[in-house]
PDB file of C-alpha atoms in Angstrom:
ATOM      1  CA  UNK I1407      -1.903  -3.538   0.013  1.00  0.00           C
ATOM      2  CA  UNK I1408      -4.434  -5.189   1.666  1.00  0.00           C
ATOM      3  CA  UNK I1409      -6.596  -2.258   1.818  1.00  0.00           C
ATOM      4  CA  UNK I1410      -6.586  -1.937  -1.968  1.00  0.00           C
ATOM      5  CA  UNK I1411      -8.959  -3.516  -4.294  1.00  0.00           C
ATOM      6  CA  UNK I1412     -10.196  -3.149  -7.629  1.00  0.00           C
ATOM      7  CA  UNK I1413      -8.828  -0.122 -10.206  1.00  0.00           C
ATOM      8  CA  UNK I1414      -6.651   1.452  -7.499  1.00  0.00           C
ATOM      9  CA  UNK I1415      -5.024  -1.997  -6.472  1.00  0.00           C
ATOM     10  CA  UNK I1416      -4.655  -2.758 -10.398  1.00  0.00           C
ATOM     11  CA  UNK I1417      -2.907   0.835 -10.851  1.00  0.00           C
ATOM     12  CA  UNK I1418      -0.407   0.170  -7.889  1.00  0.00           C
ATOM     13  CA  UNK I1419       0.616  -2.512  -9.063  1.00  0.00           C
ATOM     14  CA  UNK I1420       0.981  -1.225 -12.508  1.00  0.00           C
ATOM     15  CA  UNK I1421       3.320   1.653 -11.018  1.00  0.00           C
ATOM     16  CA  UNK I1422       5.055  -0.712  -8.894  1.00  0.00           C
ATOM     17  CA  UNK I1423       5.837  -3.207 -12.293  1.00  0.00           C
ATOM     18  CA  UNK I1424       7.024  -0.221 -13.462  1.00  0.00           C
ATOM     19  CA  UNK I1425       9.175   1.359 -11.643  1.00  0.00           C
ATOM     20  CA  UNK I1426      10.922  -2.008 -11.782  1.00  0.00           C
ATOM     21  CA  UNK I1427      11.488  -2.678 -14.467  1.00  0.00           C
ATOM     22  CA  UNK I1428      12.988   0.858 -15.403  1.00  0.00           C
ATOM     23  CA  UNK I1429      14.968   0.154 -12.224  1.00  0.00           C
ATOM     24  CA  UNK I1430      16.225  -2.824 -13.608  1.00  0.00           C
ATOM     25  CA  UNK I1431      17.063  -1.771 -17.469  1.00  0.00           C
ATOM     26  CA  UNK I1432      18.565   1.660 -16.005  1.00  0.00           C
ATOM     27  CA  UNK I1433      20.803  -0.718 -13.404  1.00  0.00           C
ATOM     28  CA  UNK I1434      22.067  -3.097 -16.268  1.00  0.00           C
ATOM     29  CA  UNK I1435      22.916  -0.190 -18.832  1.00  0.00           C
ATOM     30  CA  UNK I1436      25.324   1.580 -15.407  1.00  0.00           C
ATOM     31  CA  UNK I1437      26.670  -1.690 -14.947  1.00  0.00           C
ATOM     32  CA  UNK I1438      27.230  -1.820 -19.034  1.00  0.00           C
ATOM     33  CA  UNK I1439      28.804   1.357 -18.914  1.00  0.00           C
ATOM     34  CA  UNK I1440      30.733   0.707 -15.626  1.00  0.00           C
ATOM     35  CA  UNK I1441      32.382  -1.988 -16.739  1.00  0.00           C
ATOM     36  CA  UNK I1442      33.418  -0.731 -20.458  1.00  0.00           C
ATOM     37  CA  UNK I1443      35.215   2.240 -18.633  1.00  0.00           C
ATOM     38  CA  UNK I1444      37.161  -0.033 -16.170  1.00  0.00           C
ATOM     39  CA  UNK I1445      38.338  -2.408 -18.992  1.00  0.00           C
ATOM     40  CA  UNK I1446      40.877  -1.634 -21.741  1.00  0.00           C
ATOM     41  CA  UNK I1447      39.367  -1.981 -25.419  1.00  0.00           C
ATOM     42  CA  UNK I1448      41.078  -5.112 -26.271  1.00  0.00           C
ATOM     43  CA  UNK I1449      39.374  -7.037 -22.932  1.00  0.00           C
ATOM     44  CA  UNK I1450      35.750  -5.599 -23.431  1.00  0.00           C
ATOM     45  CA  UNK I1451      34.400  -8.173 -26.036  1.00  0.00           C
ATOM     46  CA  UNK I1452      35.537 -10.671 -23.252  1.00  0.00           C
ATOM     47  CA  UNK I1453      34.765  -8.927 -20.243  1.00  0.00           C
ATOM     48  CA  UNK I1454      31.108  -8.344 -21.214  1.00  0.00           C
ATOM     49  CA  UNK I1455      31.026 -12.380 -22.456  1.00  0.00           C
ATOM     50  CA  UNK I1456      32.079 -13.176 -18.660  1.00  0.00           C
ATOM     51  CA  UNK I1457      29.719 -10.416 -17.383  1.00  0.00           C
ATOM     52  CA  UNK I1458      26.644 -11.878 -19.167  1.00  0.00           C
ATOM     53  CA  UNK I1459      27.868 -15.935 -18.736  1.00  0.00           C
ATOM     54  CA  UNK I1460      28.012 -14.980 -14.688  1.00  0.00           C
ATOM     55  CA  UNK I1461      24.658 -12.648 -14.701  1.00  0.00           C
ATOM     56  CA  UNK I1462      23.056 -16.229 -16.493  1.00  0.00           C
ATOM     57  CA  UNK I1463      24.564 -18.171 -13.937  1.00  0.00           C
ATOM     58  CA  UNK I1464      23.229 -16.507 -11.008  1.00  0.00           C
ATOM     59  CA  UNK I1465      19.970 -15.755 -12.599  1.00  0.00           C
ATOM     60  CA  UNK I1466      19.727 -19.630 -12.395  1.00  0.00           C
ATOM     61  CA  UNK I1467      21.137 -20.120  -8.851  1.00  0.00           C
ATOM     62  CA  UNK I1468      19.625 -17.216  -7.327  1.00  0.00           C
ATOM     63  CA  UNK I1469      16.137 -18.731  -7.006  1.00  0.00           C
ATOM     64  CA  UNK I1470      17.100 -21.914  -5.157  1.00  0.00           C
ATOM     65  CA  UNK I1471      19.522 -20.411  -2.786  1.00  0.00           C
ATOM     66  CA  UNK I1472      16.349 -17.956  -2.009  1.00  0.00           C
ATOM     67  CA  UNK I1473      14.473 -20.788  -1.067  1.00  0.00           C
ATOM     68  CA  UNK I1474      17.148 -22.172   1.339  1.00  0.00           C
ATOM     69  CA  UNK I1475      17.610 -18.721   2.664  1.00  0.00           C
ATOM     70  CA  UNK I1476      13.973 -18.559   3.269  1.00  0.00           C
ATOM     71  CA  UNK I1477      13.363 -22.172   4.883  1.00  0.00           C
ATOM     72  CA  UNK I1478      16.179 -21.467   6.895  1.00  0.00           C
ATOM     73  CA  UNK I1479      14.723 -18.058   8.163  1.00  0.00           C
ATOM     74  CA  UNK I1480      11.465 -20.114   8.621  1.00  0.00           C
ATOM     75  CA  UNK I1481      13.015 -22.769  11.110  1.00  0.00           C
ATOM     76  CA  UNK I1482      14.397 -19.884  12.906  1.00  0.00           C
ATOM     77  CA  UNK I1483      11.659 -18.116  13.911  1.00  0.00           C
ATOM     78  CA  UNK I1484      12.279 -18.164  18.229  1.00  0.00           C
ATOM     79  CA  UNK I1485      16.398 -18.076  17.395  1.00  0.00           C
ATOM     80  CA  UNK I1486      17.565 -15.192  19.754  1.00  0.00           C
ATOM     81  CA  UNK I1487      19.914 -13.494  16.740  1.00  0.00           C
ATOM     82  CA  UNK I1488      18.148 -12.486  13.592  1.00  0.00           C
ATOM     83  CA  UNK I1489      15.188 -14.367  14.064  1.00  0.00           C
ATOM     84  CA  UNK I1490      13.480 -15.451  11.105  1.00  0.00           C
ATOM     85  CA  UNK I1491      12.677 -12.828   8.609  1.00  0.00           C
ATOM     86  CA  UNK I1492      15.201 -10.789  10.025  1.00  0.00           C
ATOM     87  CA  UNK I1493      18.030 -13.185   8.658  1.00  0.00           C
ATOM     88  CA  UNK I1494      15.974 -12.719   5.561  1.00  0.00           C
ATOM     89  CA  UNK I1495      16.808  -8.646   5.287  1.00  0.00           C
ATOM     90  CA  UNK I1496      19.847  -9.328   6.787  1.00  0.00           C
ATOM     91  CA  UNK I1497      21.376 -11.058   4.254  1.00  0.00           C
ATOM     92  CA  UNK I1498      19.515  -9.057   1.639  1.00  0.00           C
ATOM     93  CA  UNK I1499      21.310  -6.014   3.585  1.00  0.00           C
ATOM     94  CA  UNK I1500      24.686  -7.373   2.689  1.00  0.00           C
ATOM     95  CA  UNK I1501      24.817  -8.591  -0.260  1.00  0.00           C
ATOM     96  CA  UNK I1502      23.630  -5.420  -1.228  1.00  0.00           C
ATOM     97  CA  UNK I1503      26.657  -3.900   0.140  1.00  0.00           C
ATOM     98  CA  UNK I1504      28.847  -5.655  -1.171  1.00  0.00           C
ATOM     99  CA  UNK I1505      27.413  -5.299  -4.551  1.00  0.00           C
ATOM    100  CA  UNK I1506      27.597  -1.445  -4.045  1.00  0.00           C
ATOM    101  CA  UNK I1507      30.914  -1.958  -2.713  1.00  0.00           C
ATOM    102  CA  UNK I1508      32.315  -4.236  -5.684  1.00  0.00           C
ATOM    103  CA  UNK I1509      30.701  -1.529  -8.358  1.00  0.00           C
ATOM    104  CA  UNK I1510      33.033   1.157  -7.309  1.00  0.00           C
ATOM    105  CA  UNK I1511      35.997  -0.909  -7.134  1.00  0.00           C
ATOM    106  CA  UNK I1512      36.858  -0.175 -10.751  1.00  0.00           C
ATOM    107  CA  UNK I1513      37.308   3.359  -9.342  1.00  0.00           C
ATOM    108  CA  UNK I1514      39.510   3.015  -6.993  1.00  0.00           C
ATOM    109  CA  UNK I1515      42.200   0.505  -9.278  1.00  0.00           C
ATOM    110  CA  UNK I1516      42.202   4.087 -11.113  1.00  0.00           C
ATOM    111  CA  UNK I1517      42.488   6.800  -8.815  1.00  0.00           C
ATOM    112  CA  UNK I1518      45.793   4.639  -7.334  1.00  0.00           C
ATOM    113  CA  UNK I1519      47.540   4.158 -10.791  1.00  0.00           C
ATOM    114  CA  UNK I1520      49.009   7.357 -12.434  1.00  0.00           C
ATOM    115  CA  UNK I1521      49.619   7.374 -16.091  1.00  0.00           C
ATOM    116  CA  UNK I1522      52.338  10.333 -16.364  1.00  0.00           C
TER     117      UNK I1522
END
């Protein structure tokens, strides 16, 4: 990035906004879909009321635990385990597995019940 100035800087960063935010409106429409197949059709009005009360929730939180997460990582620059920005990707690493991990849960509740 550093090397980029002017028109081509302004058109990365353009592509990079971009790809974002499709990122992000193609991620919440799986989720959407996700969870209205792993619900029965008398929860989903309330499952997708939790859903959205918890996404506002974290949307709030998120931010300041960041900044912990990141002064943390900051104080721990010489630590001999995961020092400093490492804790950073670390913890980036595993949250995003368990995310991945909790999205396909719905999937397995199904593939153990039979409905004979």
């Amino acid at each position: 990035m550093p090397a980029l100035s002017g028109s081509i800087l302004q058109l990365a960063l353009n592509c990079a906004s971009f790809l974002k935010n499709s990122f992000s409106v193609t991620t919440m429409t799986v989720f959407n879909i996700l969870m209205n197949d792993a619900v029965s059709q008398d929860l989903r009005a309330s499952a997708n009321g939790l859903s959205v009360t918890l996404m506002s929730i974290f949307k709030t939180i998120a931010p300041a635990v960041a900044g912990v997460i990141f002064s943390w990582a900051q104080r721990r620059q010489t630590a001999p385990f995961l020092p400093g920005d490492h804790l950073v990707f670390f913890m980036l690493n595993v949250f995003t597995v368990i995310g991945l991990m909790l999205t396909f849960r719905p999937f397995y509740a199904r593939n153990g019940t039979s409905n004979h």
